[in-house]
PDB file of C-alpha atoms in Angstrom:
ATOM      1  CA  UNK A   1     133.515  30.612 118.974  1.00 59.00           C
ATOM      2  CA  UNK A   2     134.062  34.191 119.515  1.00 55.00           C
ATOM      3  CA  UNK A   3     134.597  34.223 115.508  1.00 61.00           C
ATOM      4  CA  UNK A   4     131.021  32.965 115.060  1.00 58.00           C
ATOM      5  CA  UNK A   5     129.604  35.301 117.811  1.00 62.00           C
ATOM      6  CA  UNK A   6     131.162  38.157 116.059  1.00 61.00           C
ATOM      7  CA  UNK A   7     129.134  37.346 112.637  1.00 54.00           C
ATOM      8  CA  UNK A   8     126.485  37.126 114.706  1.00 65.00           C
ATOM      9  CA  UNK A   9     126.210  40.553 115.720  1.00 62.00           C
ATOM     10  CA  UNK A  10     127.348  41.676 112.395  1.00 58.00           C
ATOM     11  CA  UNK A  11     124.625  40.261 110.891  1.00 59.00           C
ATOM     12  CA  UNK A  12     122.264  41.780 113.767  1.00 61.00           C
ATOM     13  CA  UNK A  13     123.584  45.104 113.080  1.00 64.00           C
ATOM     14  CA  UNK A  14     122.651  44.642 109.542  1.00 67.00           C
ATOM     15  CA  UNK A  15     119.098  43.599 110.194  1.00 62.00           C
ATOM     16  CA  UNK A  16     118.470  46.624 112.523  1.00 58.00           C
ATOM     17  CA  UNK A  17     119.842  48.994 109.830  1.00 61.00           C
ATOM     18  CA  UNK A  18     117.603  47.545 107.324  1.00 60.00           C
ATOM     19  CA  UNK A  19     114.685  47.683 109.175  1.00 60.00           C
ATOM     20  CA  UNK A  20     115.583  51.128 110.816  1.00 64.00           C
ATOM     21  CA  UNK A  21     115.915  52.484 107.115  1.00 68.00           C
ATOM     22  CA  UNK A  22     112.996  50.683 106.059  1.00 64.00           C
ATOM     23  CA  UNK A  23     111.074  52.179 108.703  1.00 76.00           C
ATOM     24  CA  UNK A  24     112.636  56.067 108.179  1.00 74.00           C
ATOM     25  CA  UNK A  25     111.601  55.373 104.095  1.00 81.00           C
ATOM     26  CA  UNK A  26     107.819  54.619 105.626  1.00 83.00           C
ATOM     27  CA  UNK A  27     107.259  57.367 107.312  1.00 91.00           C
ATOM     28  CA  UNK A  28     108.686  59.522 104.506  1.00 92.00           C
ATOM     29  CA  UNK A  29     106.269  58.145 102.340  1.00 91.00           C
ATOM     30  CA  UNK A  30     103.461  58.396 105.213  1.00 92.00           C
ATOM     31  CA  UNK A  31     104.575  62.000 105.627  1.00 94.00           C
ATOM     32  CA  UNK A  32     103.940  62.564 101.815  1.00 93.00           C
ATOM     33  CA  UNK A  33     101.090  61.241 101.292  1.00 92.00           C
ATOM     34  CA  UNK A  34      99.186  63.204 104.454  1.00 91.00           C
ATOM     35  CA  UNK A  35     100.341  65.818 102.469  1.00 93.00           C
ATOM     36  CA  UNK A  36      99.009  64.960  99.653  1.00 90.00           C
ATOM     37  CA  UNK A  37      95.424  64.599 101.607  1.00 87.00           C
ATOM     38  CA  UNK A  38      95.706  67.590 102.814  1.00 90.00           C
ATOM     39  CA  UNK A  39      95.781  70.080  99.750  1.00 89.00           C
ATOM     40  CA  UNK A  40      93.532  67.317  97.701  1.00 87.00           C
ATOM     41  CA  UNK A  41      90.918  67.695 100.053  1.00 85.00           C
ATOM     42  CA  UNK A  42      91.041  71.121 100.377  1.00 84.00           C
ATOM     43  CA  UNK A  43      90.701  71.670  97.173  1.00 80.00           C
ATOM     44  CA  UNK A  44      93.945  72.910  96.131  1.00 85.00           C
ATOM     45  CA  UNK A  45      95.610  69.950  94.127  1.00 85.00           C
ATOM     46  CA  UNK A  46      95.208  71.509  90.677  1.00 83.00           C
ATOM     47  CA  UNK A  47      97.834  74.939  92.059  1.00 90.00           C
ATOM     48  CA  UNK A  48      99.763  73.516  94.757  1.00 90.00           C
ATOM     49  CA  UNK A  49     103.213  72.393  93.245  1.00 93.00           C
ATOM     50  CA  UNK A  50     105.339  69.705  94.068  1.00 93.00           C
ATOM     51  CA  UNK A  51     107.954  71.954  95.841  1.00 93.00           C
ATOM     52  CA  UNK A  52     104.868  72.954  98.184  1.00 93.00           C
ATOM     53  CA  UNK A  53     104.235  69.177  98.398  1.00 94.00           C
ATOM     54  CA  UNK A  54     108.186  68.231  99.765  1.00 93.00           C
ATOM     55  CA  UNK A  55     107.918  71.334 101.935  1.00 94.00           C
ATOM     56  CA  UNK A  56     104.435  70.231 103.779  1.00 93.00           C
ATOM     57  CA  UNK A  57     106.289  66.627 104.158  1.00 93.00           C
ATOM     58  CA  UNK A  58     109.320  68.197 105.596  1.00 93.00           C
ATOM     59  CA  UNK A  59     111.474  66.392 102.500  1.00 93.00           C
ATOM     60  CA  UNK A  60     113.158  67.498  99.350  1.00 93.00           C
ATOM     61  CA  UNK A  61     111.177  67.199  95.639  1.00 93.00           C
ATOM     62  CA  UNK A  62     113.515  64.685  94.645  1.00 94.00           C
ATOM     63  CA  UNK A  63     112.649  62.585  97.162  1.00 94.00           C
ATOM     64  CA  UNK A  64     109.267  62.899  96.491  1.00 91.00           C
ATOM     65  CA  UNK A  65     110.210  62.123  92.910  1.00 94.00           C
ATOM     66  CA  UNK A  66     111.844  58.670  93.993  1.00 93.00           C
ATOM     67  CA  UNK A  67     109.208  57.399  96.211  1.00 92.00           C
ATOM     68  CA  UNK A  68     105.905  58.317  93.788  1.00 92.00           C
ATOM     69  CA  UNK A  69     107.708  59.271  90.411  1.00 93.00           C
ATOM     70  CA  UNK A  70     105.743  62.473  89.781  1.00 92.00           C
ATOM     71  CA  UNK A  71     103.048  64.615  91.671  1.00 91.00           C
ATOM     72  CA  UNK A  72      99.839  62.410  89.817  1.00 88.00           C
ATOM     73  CA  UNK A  73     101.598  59.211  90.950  1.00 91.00           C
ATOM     74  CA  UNK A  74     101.325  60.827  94.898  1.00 92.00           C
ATOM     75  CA  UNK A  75      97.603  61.555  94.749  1.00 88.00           C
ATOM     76  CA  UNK A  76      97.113  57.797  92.856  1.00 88.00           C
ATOM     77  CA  UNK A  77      98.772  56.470  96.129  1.00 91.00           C
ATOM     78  CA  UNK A  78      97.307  58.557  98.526  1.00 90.00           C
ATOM     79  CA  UNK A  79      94.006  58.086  97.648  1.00 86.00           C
ATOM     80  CA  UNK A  80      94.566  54.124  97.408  1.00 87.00           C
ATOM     81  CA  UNK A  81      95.961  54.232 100.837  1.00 91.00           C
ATOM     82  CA  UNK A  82      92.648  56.002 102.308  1.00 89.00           C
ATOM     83  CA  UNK A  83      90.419  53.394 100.494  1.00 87.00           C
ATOM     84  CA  UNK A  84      92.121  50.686 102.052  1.00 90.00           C
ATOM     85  CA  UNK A  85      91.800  52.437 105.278  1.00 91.00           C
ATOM     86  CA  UNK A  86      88.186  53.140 104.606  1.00 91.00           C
ATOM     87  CA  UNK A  87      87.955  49.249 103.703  1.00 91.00           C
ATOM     88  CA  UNK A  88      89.739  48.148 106.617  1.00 93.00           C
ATOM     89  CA  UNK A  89      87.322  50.107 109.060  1.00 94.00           C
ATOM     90  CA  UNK A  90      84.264  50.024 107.628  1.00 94.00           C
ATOM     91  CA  UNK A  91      84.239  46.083 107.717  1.00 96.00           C
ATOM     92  CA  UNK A  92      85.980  45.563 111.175  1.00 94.00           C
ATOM     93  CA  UNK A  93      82.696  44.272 113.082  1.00 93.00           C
ATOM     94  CA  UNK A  94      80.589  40.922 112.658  1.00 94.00           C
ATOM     95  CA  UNK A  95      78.110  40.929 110.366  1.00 95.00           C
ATOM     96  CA  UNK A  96      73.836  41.075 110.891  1.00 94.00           C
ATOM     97  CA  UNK A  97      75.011  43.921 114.364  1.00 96.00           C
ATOM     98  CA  UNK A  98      72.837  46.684 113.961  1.00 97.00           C
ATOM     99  CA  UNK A  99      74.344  48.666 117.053  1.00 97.00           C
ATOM    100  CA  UNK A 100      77.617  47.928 116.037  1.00 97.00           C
ATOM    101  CA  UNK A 101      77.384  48.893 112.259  1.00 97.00           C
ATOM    102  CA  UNK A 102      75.873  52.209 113.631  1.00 98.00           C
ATOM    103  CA  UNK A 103      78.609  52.318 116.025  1.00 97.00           C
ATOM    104  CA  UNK A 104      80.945  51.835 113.033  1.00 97.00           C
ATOM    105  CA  UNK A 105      78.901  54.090 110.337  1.00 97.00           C
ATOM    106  CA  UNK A 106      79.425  57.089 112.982  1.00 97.00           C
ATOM    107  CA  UNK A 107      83.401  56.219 113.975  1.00 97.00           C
ATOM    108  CA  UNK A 108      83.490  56.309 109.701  1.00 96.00           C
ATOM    109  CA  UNK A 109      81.630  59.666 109.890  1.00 96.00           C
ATOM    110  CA  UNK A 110      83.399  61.560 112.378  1.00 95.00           C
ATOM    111  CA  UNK A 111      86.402  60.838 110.840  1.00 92.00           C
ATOM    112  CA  UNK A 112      85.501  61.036 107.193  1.00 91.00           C
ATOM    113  CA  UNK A 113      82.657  62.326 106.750  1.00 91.00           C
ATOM    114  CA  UNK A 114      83.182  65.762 105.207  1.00 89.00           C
ATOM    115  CA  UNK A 115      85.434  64.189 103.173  1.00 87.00           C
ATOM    116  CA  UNK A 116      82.756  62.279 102.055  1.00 88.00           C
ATOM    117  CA  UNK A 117      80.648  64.593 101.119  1.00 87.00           C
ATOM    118  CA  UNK A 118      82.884  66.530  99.116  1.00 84.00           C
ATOM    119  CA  UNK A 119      83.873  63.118  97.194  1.00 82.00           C
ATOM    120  CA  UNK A 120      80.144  62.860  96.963  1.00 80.00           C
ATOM    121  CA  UNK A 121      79.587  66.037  95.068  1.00 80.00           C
ATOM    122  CA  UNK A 122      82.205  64.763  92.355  1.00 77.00           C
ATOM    123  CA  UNK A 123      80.079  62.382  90.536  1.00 78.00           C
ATOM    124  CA  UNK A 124      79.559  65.339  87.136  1.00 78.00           C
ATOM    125  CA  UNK A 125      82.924  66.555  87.995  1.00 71.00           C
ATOM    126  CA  UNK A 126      85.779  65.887  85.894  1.00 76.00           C
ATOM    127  CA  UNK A 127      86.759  62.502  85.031  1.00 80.00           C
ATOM    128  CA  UNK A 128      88.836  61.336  87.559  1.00 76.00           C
ATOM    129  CA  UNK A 129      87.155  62.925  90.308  1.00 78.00           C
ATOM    130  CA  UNK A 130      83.812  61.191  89.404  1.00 83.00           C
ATOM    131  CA  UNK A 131      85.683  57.967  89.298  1.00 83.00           C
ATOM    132  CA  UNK A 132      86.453  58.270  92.604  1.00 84.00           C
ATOM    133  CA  UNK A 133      82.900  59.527  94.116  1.00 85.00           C
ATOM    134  CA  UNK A 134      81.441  56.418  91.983  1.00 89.00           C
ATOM    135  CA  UNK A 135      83.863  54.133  93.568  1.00 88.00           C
ATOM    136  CA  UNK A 136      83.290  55.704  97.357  1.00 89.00           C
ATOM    137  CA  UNK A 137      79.742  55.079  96.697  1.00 92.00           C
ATOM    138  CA  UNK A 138      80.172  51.652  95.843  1.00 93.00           C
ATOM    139  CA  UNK A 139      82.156  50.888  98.882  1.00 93.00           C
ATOM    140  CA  UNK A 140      79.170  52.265 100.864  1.00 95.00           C
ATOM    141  CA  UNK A 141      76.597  49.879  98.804  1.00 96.00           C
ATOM    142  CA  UNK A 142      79.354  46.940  99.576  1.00 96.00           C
ATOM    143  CA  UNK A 143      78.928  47.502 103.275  1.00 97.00           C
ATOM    144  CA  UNK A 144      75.089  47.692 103.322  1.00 97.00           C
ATOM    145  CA  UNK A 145      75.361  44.528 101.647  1.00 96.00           C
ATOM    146  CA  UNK A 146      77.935  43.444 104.417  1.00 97.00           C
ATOM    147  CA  UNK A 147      76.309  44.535 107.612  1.00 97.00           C
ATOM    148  CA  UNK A 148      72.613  44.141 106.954  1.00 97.00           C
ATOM    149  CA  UNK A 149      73.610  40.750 105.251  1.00 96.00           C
ATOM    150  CA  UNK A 150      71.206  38.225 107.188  1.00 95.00           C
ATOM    151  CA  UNK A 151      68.140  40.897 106.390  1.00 95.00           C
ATOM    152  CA  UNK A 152      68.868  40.695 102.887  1.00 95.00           C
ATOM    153  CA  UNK A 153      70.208  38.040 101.486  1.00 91.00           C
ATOM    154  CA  UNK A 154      66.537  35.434 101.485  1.00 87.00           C
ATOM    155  CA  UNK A 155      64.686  38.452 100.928  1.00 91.00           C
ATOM    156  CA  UNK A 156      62.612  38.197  97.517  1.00 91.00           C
ATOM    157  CA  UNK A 157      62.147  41.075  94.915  1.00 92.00           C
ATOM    158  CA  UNK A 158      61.188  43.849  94.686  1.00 93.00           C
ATOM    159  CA  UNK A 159      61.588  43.775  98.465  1.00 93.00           C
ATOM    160  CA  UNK A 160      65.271  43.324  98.908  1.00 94.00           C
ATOM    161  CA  UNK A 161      65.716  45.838  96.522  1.00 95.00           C
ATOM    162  CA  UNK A 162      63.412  48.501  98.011  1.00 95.00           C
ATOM    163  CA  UNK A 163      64.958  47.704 101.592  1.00 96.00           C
ATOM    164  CA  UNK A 164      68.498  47.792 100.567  1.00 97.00           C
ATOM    165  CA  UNK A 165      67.664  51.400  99.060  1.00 97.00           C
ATOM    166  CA  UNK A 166      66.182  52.383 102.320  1.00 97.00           C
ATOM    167  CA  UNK A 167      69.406  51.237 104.045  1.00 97.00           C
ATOM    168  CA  UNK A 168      71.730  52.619 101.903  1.00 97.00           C
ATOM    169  CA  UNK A 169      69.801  56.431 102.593  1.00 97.00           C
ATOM    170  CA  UNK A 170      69.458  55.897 106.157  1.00 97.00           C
ATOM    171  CA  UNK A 171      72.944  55.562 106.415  1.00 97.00           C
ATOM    172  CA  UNK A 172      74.363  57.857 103.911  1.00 96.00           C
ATOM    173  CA  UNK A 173      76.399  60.753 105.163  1.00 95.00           C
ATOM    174  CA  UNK A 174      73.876  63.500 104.461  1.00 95.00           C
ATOM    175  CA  UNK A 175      71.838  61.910 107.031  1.00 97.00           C
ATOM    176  CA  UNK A 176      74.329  61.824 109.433  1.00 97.00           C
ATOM    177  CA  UNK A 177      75.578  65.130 108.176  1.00 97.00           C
ATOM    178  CA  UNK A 178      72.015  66.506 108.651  1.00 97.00           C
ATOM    179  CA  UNK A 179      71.515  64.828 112.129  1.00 98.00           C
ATOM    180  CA  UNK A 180      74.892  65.604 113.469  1.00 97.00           C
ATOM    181  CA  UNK A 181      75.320  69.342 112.280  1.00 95.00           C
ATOM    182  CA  UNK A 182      71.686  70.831 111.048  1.00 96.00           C
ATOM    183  CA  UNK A 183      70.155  69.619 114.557  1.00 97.00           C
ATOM    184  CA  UNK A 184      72.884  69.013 116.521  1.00 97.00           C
ATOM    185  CA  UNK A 185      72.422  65.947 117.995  1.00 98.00           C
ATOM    186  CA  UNK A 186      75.043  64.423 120.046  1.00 97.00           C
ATOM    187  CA  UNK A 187      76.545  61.007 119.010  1.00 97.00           C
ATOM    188  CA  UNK A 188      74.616  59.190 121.410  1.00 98.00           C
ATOM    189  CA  UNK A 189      70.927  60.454 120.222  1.00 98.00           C
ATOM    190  CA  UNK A 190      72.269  59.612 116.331  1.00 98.00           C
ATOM    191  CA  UNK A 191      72.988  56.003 117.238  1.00 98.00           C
ATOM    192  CA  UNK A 192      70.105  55.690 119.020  1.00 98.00           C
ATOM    193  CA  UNK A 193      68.315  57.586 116.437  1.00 98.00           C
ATOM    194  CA  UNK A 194      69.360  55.376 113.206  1.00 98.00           C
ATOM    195  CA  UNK A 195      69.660  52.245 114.980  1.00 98.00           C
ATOM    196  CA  UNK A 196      65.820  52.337 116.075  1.00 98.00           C
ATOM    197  CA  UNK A 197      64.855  53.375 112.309  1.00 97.00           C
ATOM    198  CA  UNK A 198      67.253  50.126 111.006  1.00 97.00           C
ATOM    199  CA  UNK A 199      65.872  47.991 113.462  1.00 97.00           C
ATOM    200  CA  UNK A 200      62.098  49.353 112.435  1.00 96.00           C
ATOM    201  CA  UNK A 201      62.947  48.843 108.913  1.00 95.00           C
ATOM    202  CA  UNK A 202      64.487  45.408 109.084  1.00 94.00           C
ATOM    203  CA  UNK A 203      61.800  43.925 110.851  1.00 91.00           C
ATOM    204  CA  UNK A 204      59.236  44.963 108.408  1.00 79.00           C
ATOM    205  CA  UNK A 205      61.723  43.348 106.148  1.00 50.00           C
ATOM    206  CA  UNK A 206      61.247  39.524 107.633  1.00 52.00           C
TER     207      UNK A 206
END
């Protein structure tokens, strides 16, 4: 009994070490990759080195070098990681909710949103660059289709098609860009703001 007990424990103390590593190699990676956000979006990818990379991370180059393989494979990763975090939150409320896709569309915003626009100013920049405004804009179209799904999808043409545009503008982040910091509205006055224009504009649309 006490021999059985003992492998017990033994194999316990194995589990927690694997999962305490596995958890210390996460947040090395985590730690990496914020780094790599951080001097992609500020526009300082192309000179910052991967010895400036380790250092931001708080690890060594060569364990950069083990987790992503080389300083393109990093910025591949990171920016993966933020579309799937984009994904996740930009399609975390029910469908045909005009206050809550604002609600959502503005969380996105505050968060992302000058980001976004410098992604958006990409699209004749150098290849891989425009790849990625021309796939952040089609996550945006996505969504429209998503969250204004019930107003669209038995609309006829050329109506859907000149609604959908309208949707896709009114919630693009220059407007919330120009709302939020060229008249300084507060958050509440932009929700109510865009929802009252969606709500004016899908009920022209039935």
């Amino acid at each position: 009994m006490l021999v059985y007990a003992g492998l017990i424990a033994a194999a316990d103390r194995r589990q927690y070490k694997k999962v305490a590593r596995e958890q210390s190699q996460q947040r090395t990676r985590d730690a990496l990759l914020d780094a790599a956000d951080e001097e992609f979006y500020s526009d300082r990818w192309q000179k910052t080195s991967l010895q400036e990379l380790s250092r931001k991370a708080g690890v060594s180059k060569q364990t950069l070098l083990r987790h992503f393989g080389s300083k393109d494979g990093l910025l591949i990763q990171a920016l993966m990681r933020g579309a799937a975090q984009i994904r996740d939150q930009r399609w975390s409320f029910p469908a045909g909710d005009v206050a809550g896709a604002v609600e959502n569309l503005l969380d996105h915003y505050e968060a992302w949103g000058e980001r976004s626009l410098r992604v958006g100013a990409w699209q004749h920049g150098p290849a891989m660059l425009a790849m990625l405004s021309r796939g952040a804009r089609q996550i945006h179209y996505e969504w429209i289709e998503y969250a204004f799904a019930p107003w669209l999808e038995d609309l006829k043409e050329p109506a859907r098609t000149r609604r959908r545009a309208a949707l896709i503008a009114l919630c693009d982040v220059q407007t919330w860009w120009i709302m939020s910091n060229d008249l300084g509205l507060e958050r509440a006055e932009i929700h109510a703001t865009l929802t009252d224009a969606i709500e004016r504009l899908l009920a022209e649309a039935r």
